[in-house]
């Protein structure tokens, strides 16, 4: 999931702790592969280990950034074939 911020960064940052707690929940659930903010900070990337876009969107629905209208997500399916994630369990 690739996010684009829809609000100024200072507004996004006010919800950042809640968003990071949400990302922690994804990690505890075993569906998070990796996550981080883009540089420059215009959004972020969350790699999920799921089978469908519908499943990814369902998992992302409670994200505080979405609930507060601070960001939107584009789903991009990806199967790594080279590099550090080439042998990922998914």
Short mmCIF file of N, CA and C in Angstrom, two decimals:
data_model
loop_
_atom_site.label_atom_id
_atom_site.label_comp_id
_atom_site.label_asym_id
_atom_site.label_seq_id
_atom_site.Cartn_x
_atom_site.Cartn_y
_atom_site.Cartn_z
N UNK A 1 0.85 -1.16 0.00
CA UNK A 1 0.00 0.00 0.00
C UNK A 1 0.90 1.23 0.00
N UNK A 2 0.64 2.12 -0.94
CA UNK A 2 1.44 3.34 -1.06
C UNK A 2 0.51 4.51 -0.73
N UNK A 3 0.87 5.24 0.30
CA UNK A 3 0.02 6.35 0.71
C UNK A 3 0.50 7.67 0.14
N UNK A 4 -0.46 8.56 0.00
CA UNK A 4 -0.21 9.95 -0.36
C UNK A 4 -0.92 10.79 0.69
N UNK A 5 -0.17 11.70 1.30
CA UNK A 5 -0.78 12.57 2.29
C UNK A 5 -1.72 13.57 1.61
N UNK A 6 -2.86 13.80 2.23
CA UNK A 6 -3.87 14.72 1.71
C UNK A 6 -3.95 16.00 2.53
N UNK A 7 -3.11 16.09 3.55
CA UNK A 7 -3.11 17.24 4.45
C UNK A 7 -1.67 17.69 4.67
N UNK A 8 -1.47 18.89 5.16
CA UNK A 8 -0.12 19.35 5.47
C UNK A 8 0.56 18.42 6.47
N UNK A 9 1.87 18.33 6.37
CA UNK A 9 2.65 17.41 7.20
C UNK A 9 2.43 17.63 8.69
N UNK A 10 2.28 18.88 9.12
CA UNK A 10 2.07 19.11 10.56
C UNK A 10 0.75 18.49 11.02
N UNK A 11 -0.26 18.47 10.18
CA UNK A 11 -1.53 17.81 10.52
C UNK A 11 -1.35 16.31 10.55
N UNK A 12 -0.65 15.76 9.55
CA UNK A 12 -0.39 14.33 9.50
C UNK A 12 0.37 13.91 10.76
N UNK A 13 1.36 14.69 11.13
CA UNK A 13 2.18 14.34 12.29
C UNK A 13 1.40 14.34 13.60
N UNK A 14 0.32 15.08 13.68
CA UNK A 14 -0.52 15.06 14.88
C UNK A 14 -1.17 13.70 15.08
N UNK A 15 -1.37 12.96 13.99
CA UNK A 15 -1.98 11.63 14.06
C UNK A 15 -0.94 10.52 13.95
N UNK A 16 0.33 10.88 13.87
CA UNK A 16 1.39 9.89 13.62
C UNK A 16 1.50 8.83 14.71
N UNK A 17 1.41 9.21 15.98
CA UNK A 17 1.52 8.21 17.05
C UNK A 17 0.40 7.16 16.92
N UNK A 18 -0.81 7.61 16.64
CA UNK A 18 -1.93 6.68 16.47
C UNK A 18 -1.71 5.80 15.24
N UNK A 19 -1.20 6.39 14.17
CA UNK A 19 -0.90 5.62 12.96
C UNK A 19 0.17 4.57 13.24
N UNK A 20 1.23 4.94 13.95
CA UNK A 20 2.30 3.99 14.25
C UNK A 20 1.81 2.88 15.16
N UNK A 21 0.89 3.18 16.07
CA UNK A 21 0.29 2.13 16.90
C UNK A 21 -0.51 1.17 16.02
N UNK A 22 -1.21 1.70 15.02
CA UNK A 22 -1.93 0.87 14.07
C UNK A 22 -0.96 -0.04 13.30
N UNK A 23 0.16 0.51 12.86
CA UNK A 23 1.17 -0.29 12.15
C UNK A 23 1.74 -1.37 13.07
N UNK A 24 1.94 -1.05 14.34
CA UNK A 24 2.37 -2.06 15.33
C UNK A 24 1.38 -3.21 15.38
N UNK A 25 0.08 -2.90 15.33
CA UNK A 25 -0.95 -3.94 15.33
C UNK A 25 -0.83 -4.84 14.10
N UNK A 26 -0.55 -4.26 12.94
CA UNK A 26 -0.36 -5.06 11.73
C UNK A 26 0.83 -6.01 11.90
N UNK A 27 1.88 -5.50 12.53
CA UNK A 27 3.07 -6.33 12.75
C UNK A 27 2.75 -7.47 13.72
N UNK A 28 2.06 -7.17 14.80
CA UNK A 28 1.68 -8.22 15.76
C UNK A 28 0.78 -9.27 15.12
N UNK A 29 -0.05 -8.86 14.17
CA UNK A 29 -0.95 -9.78 13.48
C UNK A 29 -0.21 -10.65 12.46
N UNK A 30 1.06 -10.33 12.20
CA UNK A 30 1.86 -11.14 11.29
C UNK A 30 1.63 -10.84 9.81
N UNK A 31 1.02 -9.70 9.49
CA UNK A 31 0.76 -9.37 8.08
C UNK A 31 1.68 -8.27 7.54
N UNK A 32 2.43 -7.63 8.41
CA UNK A 32 3.32 -6.55 7.99
C UNK A 32 4.68 -7.12 7.60
N UNK A 33 5.13 -6.78 6.39
CA UNK A 33 6.47 -7.15 5.95
C UNK A 33 7.43 -6.01 6.29
N UNK A 34 7.06 -4.79 5.94
CA UNK A 34 7.89 -3.62 6.22
C UNK A 34 7.02 -2.38 6.04
N UNK A 35 7.47 -1.27 6.61
CA UNK A 35 6.74 -0.02 6.47
C UNK A 35 7.69 1.15 6.71
N UNK A 36 7.36 2.27 6.12
CA UNK A 36 8.14 3.47 6.36
C UNK A 36 7.60 4.65 5.59
N UNK A 37 8.04 5.82 6.02
CA UNK A 37 7.64 7.07 5.38
C UNK A 37 8.50 7.31 4.16
N UNK A 38 7.91 7.90 3.14
CA UNK A 38 8.68 8.27 1.95
C UNK A 38 9.60 9.44 2.29
N UNK A 39 10.62 9.61 1.50
CA UNK A 39 11.56 10.72 1.68
C UNK A 39 11.73 11.41 0.34
N UNK A 40 11.20 12.62 0.18
CA UNK A 40 10.61 13.50 1.18
C UNK A 40 9.26 12.96 1.68
N UNK A 41 8.81 13.44 2.84
CA UNK A 41 7.63 12.88 3.49
C UNK A 41 6.31 13.32 2.85
N UNK A 42 5.99 12.70 1.72
CA UNK A 42 4.73 12.99 1.01
C UNK A 42 3.73 11.84 1.16
N UNK A 43 4.12 10.82 1.89
CA UNK A 43 3.30 9.63 2.10
C UNK A 43 4.18 8.53 2.67
N UNK A 44 3.73 7.30 2.51
CA UNK A 44 4.49 6.18 3.04
C UNK A 44 4.23 4.92 2.24
N UNK A 45 4.91 3.85 2.64
CA UNK A 45 4.76 2.55 2.00
C UNK A 45 4.56 1.52 3.10
N UNK A 46 3.56 0.68 2.95
CA UNK A 46 3.32 -0.43 3.86
C UNK A 46 3.25 -1.69 3.03
N UNK A 47 4.22 -2.59 3.24
CA UNK A 47 4.21 -3.88 2.54
C UNK A 47 3.47 -4.89 3.40
N UNK A 48 2.41 -5.45 2.85
CA UNK A 48 1.59 -6.42 3.56
C UNK A 48 1.71 -7.80 2.91
N UNK A 49 1.67 -8.83 3.72
CA UNK A 49 1.68 -10.20 3.23
C UNK A 49 0.24 -10.69 3.18
N UNK A 50 -0.44 -10.35 2.08
CA UNK A 50 -1.85 -10.73 1.88
C UNK A 50 -2.02 -11.25 0.46
N UNK A 51 -3.15 -11.90 0.20
CA UNK A 51 -3.40 -12.50 -1.10
C UNK A 51 -4.14 -11.59 -2.07
N UNK A 52 -4.93 -10.65 -1.55
CA UNK A 52 -5.76 -9.84 -2.44
C UNK A 52 -5.75 -8.37 -2.03
N UNK A 53 -6.10 -7.53 -2.98
CA UNK A 53 -6.23 -6.11 -2.69
C UNK A 53 -7.36 -5.87 -1.69
N UNK A 54 -8.43 -6.65 -1.82
CA UNK A 54 -9.55 -6.50 -0.89
C UNK A 54 -9.11 -6.76 0.55
N UNK A 55 -8.28 -7.78 0.74
CA UNK A 55 -7.77 -8.08 2.08
C UNK A 55 -6.89 -6.93 2.59
N UNK A 56 -6.05 -6.40 1.72
CA UNK A 56 -5.18 -5.28 2.11
C UNK A 56 -6.02 -4.08 2.50
N UNK A 57 -7.03 -3.76 1.71
CA UNK A 57 -7.87 -2.60 2.01
C UNK A 57 -8.65 -2.79 3.32
N UNK A 58 -9.08 -4.01 3.57
CA UNK A 58 -9.78 -4.30 4.82
C UNK A 58 -8.86 -4.09 6.01
N UNK A 59 -7.61 -4.56 5.88
CA UNK A 59 -6.65 -4.37 6.97
C UNK A 59 -6.34 -2.90 7.20
N UNK A 60 -6.30 -2.12 6.12
CA UNK A 60 -5.93 -0.71 6.23
C UNK A 60 -7.09 0.17 6.69
N UNK A 61 -8.32 -0.32 6.62
CA UNK A 61 -9.50 0.51 6.91
C UNK A 61 -9.45 1.23 8.26
N UNK A 62 -8.91 0.60 9.34
CA UNK A 62 -8.88 1.31 10.62
C UNK A 62 -7.69 2.27 10.80
N UNK A 63 -6.88 2.46 9.77
CA UNK A 63 -5.73 3.36 9.89
C UNK A 63 -6.21 4.77 10.23
N UNK A 64 -5.68 5.36 11.30
CA UNK A 64 -6.08 6.72 11.67
C UNK A 64 -5.88 7.73 10.54
N UNK A 65 -4.88 7.55 9.71
CA UNK A 65 -4.68 8.47 8.59
C UNK A 65 -5.89 8.43 7.65
N UNK A 66 -6.40 7.24 7.38
CA UNK A 66 -7.59 7.12 6.54
C UNK A 66 -8.83 7.67 7.25
N UNK A 67 -9.02 7.26 8.49
CA UNK A 67 -10.21 7.67 9.22
C UNK A 67 -10.31 9.18 9.39
N UNK A 68 -9.17 9.85 9.45
CA UNK A 68 -9.15 11.30 9.62
C UNK A 68 -9.02 12.05 8.30
N UNK A 69 -9.00 11.31 7.18
CA UNK A 69 -8.90 11.95 5.87
C UNK A 69 -7.54 12.58 5.60
N UNK A 70 -6.50 12.06 6.26
CA UNK A 70 -5.15 12.63 6.12
C UNK A 70 -4.35 11.99 4.99
N UNK A 71 -4.76 10.80 4.55
CA UNK A 71 -4.01 10.09 3.51
C UNK A 71 -4.96 9.18 2.74
N UNK A 72 -4.53 8.83 1.55
CA UNK A 72 -5.22 7.82 0.76
C UNK A 72 -4.19 6.77 0.38
N UNK A 73 -4.63 5.56 0.09
CA UNK A 73 -3.74 4.46 -0.25
C UNK A 73 -4.02 3.93 -1.64
N UNK A 74 -2.97 3.66 -2.38
CA UNK A 74 -3.06 2.95 -3.65
C UNK A 74 -2.48 1.56 -3.42
N UNK A 75 -3.18 0.56 -3.90
CA UNK A 75 -2.71 -0.81 -3.75
C UNK A 75 -1.89 -1.20 -4.97
N UNK A 76 -0.72 -1.76 -4.73
CA UNK A 76 0.14 -2.25 -5.79
C UNK A 76 0.59 -3.64 -5.42
N UNK A 77 0.20 -4.63 -6.23
CA UNK A 77 0.63 -6.00 -5.99
C UNK A 77 2.07 -6.15 -6.46
N UNK A 78 2.83 -6.96 -5.72
CA UNK A 78 4.25 -7.10 -6.02
C UNK A 78 4.73 -8.45 -5.56
N UNK A 79 5.47 -9.14 -6.42
CA UNK A 79 6.08 -10.43 -6.08
C UNK A 79 7.59 -10.28 -6.24
N UNK A 80 8.32 -10.16 -5.12
CA UNK A 80 9.77 -9.99 -5.23
C UNK A 80 10.43 -11.25 -5.81
N UNK A 81 11.32 -11.04 -6.76
CA UNK A 81 12.04 -12.16 -7.37
C UNK A 81 13.55 -12.03 -7.20
N UNK A 82 14.02 -10.88 -6.74
CA UNK A 82 15.44 -10.64 -6.54
C UNK A 82 15.66 -9.91 -5.23
N UNK A 83 16.85 -10.01 -4.70
CA UNK A 83 17.21 -9.24 -3.54
C UNK A 83 16.79 -9.87 -2.22
N UNK A 84 16.82 -9.04 -1.18
CA UNK A 84 16.62 -9.51 0.19
C UNK A 84 15.26 -10.15 0.42
N UNK A 85 14.25 -9.77 -0.31
CA UNK A 85 12.91 -10.33 -0.10
C UNK A 85 12.54 -11.40 -1.12
N UNK A 86 13.47 -11.81 -1.96
CA UNK A 86 13.18 -12.79 -3.02
C UNK A 86 12.65 -14.10 -2.47
N UNK A 87 13.11 -14.49 -1.31
CA UNK A 87 12.68 -15.76 -0.73
C UNK A 87 11.64 -15.56 0.37
N UNK A 88 10.96 -14.40 0.36
CA UNK A 88 9.96 -14.12 1.37
C UNK A 88 8.93 -15.24 1.39
N UNK A 89 8.46 -15.58 2.55
CA UNK A 89 7.52 -16.70 2.74
C UNK A 89 6.24 -16.56 1.94
N UNK A 90 5.85 -15.32 1.61
CA UNK A 90 4.60 -15.08 0.88
C UNK A 90 4.71 -15.52 -0.52
#
